[in-house]
Short mmCIF file of C-alpha atoms in Angstrom, two decimals:
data_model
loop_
_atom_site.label_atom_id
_atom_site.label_comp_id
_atom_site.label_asym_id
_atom_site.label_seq_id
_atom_site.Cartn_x
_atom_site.Cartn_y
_atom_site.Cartn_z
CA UNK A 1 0.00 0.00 0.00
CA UNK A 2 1.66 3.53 -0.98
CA UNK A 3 2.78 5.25 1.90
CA UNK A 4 0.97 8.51 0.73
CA UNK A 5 -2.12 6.94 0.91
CA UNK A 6 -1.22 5.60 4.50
CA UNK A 7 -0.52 8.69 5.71
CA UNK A 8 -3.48 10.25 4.29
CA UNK A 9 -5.71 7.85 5.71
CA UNK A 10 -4.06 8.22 9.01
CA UNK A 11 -5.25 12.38 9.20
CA UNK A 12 -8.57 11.63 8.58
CA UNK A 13 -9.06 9.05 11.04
CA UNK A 14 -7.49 10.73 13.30
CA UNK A 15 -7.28 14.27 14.66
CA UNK A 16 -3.15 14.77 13.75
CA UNK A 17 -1.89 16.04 10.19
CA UNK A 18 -5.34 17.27 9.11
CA UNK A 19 -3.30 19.43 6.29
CA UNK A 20 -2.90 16.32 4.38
CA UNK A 21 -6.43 15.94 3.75
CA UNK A 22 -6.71 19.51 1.18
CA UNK A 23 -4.64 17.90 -1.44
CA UNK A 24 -4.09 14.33 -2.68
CA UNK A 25 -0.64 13.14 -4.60
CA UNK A 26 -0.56 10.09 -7.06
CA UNK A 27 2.95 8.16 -7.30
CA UNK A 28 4.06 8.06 -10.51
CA UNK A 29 5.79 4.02 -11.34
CA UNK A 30 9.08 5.85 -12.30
CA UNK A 31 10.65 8.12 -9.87
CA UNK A 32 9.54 11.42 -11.22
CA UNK A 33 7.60 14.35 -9.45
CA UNK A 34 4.30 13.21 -7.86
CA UNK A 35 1.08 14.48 -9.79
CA UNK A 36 -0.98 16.89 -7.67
CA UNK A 37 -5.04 15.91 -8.32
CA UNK A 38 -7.12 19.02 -6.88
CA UNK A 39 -9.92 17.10 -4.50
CA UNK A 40 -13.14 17.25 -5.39
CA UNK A 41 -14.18 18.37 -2.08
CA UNK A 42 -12.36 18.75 1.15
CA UNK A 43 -12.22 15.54 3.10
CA UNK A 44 -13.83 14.98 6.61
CA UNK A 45 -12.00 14.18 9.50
CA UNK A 46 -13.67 12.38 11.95
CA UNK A 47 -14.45 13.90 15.38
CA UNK A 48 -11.52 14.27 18.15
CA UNK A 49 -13.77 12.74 20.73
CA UNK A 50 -13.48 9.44 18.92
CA UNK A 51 -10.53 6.99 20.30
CA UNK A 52 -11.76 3.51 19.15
CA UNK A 53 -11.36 3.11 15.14
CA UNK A 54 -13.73 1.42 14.61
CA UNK A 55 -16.05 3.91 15.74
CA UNK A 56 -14.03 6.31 13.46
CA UNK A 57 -14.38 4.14 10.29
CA UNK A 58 -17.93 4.09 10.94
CA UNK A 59 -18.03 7.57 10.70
CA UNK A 60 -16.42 8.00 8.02
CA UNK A 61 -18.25 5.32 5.90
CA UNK A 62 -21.67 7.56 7.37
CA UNK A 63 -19.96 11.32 6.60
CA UNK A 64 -17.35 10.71 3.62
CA UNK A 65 -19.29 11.80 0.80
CA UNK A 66 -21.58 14.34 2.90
CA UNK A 67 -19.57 17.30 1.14
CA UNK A 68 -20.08 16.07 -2.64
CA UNK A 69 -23.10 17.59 -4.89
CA UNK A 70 -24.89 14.23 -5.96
CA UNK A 71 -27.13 16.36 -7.96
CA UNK A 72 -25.30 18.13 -10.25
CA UNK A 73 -25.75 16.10 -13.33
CA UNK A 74 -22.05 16.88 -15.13
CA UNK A 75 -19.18 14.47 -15.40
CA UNK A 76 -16.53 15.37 -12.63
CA UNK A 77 -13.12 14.38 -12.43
CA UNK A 78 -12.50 10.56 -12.59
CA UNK A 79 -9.14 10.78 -11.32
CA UNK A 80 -10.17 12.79 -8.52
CA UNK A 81 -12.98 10.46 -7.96
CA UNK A 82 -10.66 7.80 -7.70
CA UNK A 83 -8.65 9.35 -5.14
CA UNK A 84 -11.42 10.07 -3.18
CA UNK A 85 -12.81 6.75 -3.69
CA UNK A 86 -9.31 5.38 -2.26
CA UNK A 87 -9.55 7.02 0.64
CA UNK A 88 -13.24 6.38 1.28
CA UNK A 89 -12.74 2.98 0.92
CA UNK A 90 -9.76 2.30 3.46
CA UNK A 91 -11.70 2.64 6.40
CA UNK A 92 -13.80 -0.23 5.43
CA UNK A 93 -11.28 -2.89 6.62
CA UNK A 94 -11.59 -1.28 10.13
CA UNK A 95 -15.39 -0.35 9.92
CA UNK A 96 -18.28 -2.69 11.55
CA UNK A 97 -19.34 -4.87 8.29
CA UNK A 98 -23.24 -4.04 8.70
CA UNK A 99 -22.52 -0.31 8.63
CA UNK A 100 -20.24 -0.39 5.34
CA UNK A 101 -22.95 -2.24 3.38
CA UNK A 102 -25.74 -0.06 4.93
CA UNK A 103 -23.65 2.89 4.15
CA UNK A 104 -23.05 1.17 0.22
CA UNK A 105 -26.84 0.95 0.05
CA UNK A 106 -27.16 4.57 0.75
CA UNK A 107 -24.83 5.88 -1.13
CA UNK A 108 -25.89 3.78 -4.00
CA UNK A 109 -29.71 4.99 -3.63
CA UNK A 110 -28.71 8.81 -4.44
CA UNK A 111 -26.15 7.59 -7.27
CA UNK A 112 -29.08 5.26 -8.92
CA UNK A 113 -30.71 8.68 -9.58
CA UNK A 114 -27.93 9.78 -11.77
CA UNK A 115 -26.64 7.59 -14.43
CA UNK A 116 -23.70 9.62 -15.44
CA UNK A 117 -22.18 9.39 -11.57
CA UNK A 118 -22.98 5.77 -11.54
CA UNK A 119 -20.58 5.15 -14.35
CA UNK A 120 -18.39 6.75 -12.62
CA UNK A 121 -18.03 5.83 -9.21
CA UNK A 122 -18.43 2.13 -10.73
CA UNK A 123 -15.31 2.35 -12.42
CA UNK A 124 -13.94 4.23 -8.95
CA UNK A 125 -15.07 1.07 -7.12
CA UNK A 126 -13.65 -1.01 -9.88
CA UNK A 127 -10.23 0.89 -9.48
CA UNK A 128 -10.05 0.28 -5.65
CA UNK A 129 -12.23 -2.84 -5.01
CA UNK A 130 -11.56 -5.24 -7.65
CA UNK A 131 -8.81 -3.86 -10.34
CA UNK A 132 -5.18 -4.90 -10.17
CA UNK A 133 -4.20 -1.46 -8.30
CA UNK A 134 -6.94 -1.87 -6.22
CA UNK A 135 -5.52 -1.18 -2.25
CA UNK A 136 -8.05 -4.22 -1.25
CA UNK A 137 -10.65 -6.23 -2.48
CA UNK A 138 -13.80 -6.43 -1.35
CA UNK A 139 -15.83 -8.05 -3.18
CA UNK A 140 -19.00 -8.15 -1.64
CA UNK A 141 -19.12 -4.07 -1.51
CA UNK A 142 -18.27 -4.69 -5.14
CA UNK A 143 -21.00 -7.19 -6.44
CA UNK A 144 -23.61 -4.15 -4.90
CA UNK A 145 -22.16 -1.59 -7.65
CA UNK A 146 -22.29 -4.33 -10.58
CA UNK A 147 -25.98 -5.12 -9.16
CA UNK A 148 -26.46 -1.34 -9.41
CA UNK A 149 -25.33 -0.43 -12.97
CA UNK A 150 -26.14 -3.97 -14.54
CA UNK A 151 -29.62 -3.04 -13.39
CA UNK A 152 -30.21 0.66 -14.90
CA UNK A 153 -31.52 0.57 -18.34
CA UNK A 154 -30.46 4.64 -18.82
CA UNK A 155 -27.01 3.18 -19.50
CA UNK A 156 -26.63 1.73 -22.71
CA UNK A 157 -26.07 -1.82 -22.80
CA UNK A 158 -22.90 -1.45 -24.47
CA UNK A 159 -21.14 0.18 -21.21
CA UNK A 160 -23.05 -2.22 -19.18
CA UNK A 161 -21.83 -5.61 -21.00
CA UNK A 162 -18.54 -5.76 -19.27
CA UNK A 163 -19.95 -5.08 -15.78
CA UNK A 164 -22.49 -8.10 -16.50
CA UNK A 165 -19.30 -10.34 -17.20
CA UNK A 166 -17.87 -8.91 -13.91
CA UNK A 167 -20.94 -9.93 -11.89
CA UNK A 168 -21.58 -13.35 -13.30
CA UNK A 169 -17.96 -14.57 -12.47
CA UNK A 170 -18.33 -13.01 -8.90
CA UNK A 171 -21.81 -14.62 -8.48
CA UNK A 172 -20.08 -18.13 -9.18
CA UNK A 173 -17.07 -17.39 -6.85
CA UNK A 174 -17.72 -15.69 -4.06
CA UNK A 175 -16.37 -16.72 -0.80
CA UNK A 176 -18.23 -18.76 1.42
CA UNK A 177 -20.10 -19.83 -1.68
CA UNK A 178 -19.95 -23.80 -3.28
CA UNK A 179 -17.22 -24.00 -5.21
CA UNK A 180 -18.30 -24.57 -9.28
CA UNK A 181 -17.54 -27.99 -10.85
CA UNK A 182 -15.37 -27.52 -14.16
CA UNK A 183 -14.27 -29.90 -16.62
CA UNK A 184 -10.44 -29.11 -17.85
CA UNK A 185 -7.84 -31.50 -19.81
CA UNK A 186 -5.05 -33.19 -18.62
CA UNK A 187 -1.84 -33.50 -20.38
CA UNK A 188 -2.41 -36.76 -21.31
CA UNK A 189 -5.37 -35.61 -23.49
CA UNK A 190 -7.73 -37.23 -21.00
CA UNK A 191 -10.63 -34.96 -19.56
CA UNK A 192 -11.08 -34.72 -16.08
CA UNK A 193 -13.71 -33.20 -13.58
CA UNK A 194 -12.97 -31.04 -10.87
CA UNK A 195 -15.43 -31.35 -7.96
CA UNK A 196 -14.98 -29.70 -4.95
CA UNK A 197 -15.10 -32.80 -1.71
CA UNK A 198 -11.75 -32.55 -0.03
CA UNK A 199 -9.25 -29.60 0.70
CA UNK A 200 -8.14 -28.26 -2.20
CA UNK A 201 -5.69 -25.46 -3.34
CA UNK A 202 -6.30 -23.88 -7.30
CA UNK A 203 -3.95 -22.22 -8.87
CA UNK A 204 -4.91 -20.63 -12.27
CA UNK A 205 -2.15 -19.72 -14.32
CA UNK A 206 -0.14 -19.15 -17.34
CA UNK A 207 3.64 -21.28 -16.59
CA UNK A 208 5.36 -18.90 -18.78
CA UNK A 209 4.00 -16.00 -16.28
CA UNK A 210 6.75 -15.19 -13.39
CA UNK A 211 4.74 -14.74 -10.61
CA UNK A 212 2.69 -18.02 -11.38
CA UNK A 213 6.21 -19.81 -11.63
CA UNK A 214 7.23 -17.94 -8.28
CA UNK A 215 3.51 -19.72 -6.51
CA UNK A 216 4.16 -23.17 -8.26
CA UNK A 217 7.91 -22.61 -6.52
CA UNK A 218 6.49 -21.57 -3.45
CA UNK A 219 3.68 -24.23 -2.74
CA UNK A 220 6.74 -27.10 -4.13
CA UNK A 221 9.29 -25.94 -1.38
CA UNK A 222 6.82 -25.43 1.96
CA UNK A 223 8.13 -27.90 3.65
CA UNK A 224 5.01 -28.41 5.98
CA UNK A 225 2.44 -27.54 3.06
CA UNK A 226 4.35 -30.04 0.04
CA UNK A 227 4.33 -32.95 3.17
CA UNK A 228 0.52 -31.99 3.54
CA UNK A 229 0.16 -32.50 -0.15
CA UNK A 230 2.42 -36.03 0.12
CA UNK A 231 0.00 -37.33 2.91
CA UNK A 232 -3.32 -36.23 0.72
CA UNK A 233 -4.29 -33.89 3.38
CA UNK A 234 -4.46 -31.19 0.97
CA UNK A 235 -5.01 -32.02 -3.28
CA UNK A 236 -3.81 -29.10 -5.41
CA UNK A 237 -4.90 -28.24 -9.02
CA UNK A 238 -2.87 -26.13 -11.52
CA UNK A 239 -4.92 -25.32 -14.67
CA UNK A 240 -4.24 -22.75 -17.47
CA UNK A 241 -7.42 -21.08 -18.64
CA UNK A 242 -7.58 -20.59 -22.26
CA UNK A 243 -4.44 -22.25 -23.04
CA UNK A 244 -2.31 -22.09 -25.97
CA UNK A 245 -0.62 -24.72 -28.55
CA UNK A 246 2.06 -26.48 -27.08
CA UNK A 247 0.90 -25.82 -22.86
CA UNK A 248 1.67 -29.72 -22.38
CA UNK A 249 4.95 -29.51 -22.55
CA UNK A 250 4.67 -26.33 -20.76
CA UNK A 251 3.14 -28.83 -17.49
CA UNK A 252 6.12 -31.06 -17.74
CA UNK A 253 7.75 -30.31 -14.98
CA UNK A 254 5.13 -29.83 -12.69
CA UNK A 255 4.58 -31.98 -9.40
CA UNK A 256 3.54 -35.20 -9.92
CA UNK A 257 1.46 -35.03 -7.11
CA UNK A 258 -0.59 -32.18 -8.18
CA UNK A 259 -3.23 -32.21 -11.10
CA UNK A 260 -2.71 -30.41 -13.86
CA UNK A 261 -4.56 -29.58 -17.28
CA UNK A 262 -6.07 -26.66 -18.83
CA UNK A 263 -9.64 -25.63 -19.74
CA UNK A 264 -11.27 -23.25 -22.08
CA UNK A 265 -14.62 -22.81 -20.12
CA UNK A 266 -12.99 -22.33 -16.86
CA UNK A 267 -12.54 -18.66 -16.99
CA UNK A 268 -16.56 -18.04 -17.81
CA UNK A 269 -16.99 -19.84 -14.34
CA UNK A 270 -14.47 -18.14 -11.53
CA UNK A 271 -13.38 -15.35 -11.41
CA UNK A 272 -9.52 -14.56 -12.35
CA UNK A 273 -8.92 -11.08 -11.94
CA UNK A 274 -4.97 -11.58 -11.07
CA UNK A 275 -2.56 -14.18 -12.78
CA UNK A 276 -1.91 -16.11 -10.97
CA UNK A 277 -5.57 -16.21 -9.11
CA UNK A 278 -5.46 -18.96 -6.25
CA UNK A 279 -8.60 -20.56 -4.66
CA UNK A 280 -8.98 -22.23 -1.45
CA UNK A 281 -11.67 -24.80 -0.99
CA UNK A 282 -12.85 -26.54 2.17
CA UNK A 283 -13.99 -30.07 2.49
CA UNK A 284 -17.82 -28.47 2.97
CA UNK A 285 -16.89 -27.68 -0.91
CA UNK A 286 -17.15 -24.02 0.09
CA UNK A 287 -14.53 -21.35 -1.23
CA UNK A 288 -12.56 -20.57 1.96
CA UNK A 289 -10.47 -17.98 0.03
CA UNK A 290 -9.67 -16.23 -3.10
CA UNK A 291 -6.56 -14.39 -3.83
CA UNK A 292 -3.73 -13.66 -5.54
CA UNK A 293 -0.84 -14.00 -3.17
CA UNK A 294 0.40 -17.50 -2.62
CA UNK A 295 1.85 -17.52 0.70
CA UNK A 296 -1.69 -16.38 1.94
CA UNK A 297 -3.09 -19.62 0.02
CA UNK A 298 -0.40 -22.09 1.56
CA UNK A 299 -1.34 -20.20 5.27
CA UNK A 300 -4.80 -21.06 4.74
CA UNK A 301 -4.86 -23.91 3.57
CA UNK A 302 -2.45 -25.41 6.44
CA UNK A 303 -4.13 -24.37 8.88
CA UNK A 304 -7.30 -26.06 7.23
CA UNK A 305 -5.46 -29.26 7.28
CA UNK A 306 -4.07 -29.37 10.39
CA UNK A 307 -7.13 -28.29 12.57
#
């Protein structure tokens, strides 16, 4: 998480540094002069008399947006919006689940009255909830903005297609949810089945991609997680979607313990945001977890095993 973000979290959650909140600053990748986005509106800071934060995050998810003019019906800013957006968002790790998706809800209800500002705090949501630069996801504040703009026939169905794909694949694999079936091919040419009955770790992936090498790497090495594996405490499934001539020989090298295959229906069914994307599925067939960082998988999933 960038550390100007941090610390502009920090002021508004807080009483110290309230300067920070009257202008945001985006990190540029290279090392170059930050960009200076005017706010769209001067961020609240929650009370002084506050000390727990949670009751602060609360407050913020209830007061955030109190300051913006939902009924002005022109475009504003969507960089700005995503800034703003970022910082709304944070305190929702912190804040009492109920009152972030009340506070959703509400703030949904006024933008369902303007299309224009629906599109674009979707695609703010979509930057910081779900999107590969998002700070977190949170996918079930997500799925309520998809529900949102999938639903409102003022925006044309062209703008709303891609949001519809969103949805369906986060419908299918949401945590806590069954786990979808999916057929995929071995190397061997043979088609297999995956259903969801025992502990089970997916990994979808390209081979040739280096962070999906680094995973494979990772899960191999863990010495308690691979001895896990060995005992057939924990099955593990490496499948390409929408592979490529030649991803047989690509699968070579893979553990012979693990299955392997690819499958060109897979990615209509979960959602794969992230290569690699790595599942975690309980023996109630339930997704336990979803995510893109392996060592959080291998966690997981040992401790699921060894309970």
């Amino acid at each position: 998480m960038n550390k100007s973000f941090l610390l502009l979290l920090a002021s508004l959650l807080s009483p110290c540094a309230a300067e920070l909140a009257s202008a945001q600053t985006v990190d540029t990748q290279a090392q170059e002069s930050p960009i200076v986005i005017p706010p769209l509106f001067e961020y609240p800071i929650a009370p002084e008399s506050m000390e727990n934060l949670t009751d602060r995050s609360n407050w913020m998810m209830a007061n955030f947006w109190t300051p913006f003019n939902f009924k002005s019906t022109a475009a504003v800013d969507q960089n700005a919006l995503n800034h703003a957006f970022m910082v709304y968002s944070g305190p929702m790790r912190w804040a009492d689940r109920a009152v972030v998706m009340e506070q959703t809800d509400k703030l949904l209800d006024k933008l369902a009255k303007n299309p224009t500002l629906l599109l674009q705090f979707t695609k703010a949501a979509e930057e910081n909830l779900y999107g590969p630069r998002a700070q977190m996801i949170i996918d079930e504040v997500y799925i309520r903005y998809l529900d949102k703009i999938v639903g409102n026939k003022k925006i044309p169905e062209s703008r709303r297609a891609r949001y519809k794909h969103q949805l369906d694949q986060l419908r299918n694999s949401k945590v806590g949810d069954v786990a979808p079936s999916f057929d995929f091919m071995n190397p061997s040419g043979q088609k297999e089945t995956f259903r969801p009955g025992w502990l089970t770790v997916i990994e979808f992936g390209d081979p040739s991609c280096a962070d999906c090498r680094y995973a494979k790497l990772k899960m191999n090495t863990d010495l308690k997680f691979s001895n896990l594996v060995e005992k057939g405490k924990i099955n593990v499934l490496f499948i390409i979607p929408d592979a490529e001539d030649g991803w047989q020989e690509e699968l070579a090298n893979y553990p012979a313990l693990w299955h392997t295959g690819a499958s060109d229906k897979v990615s209509e069914i979960y959602d794969m945001r992230t290569s690699p994307t790595l599942y975690v599925i309980g023996t109630d067939n339930r997704i336990i977890a979803k995510t893109h960082d392996v060592n959080t998988a291998i966690s997981i999933a040992t401790a699921e095993a060894t309970k």
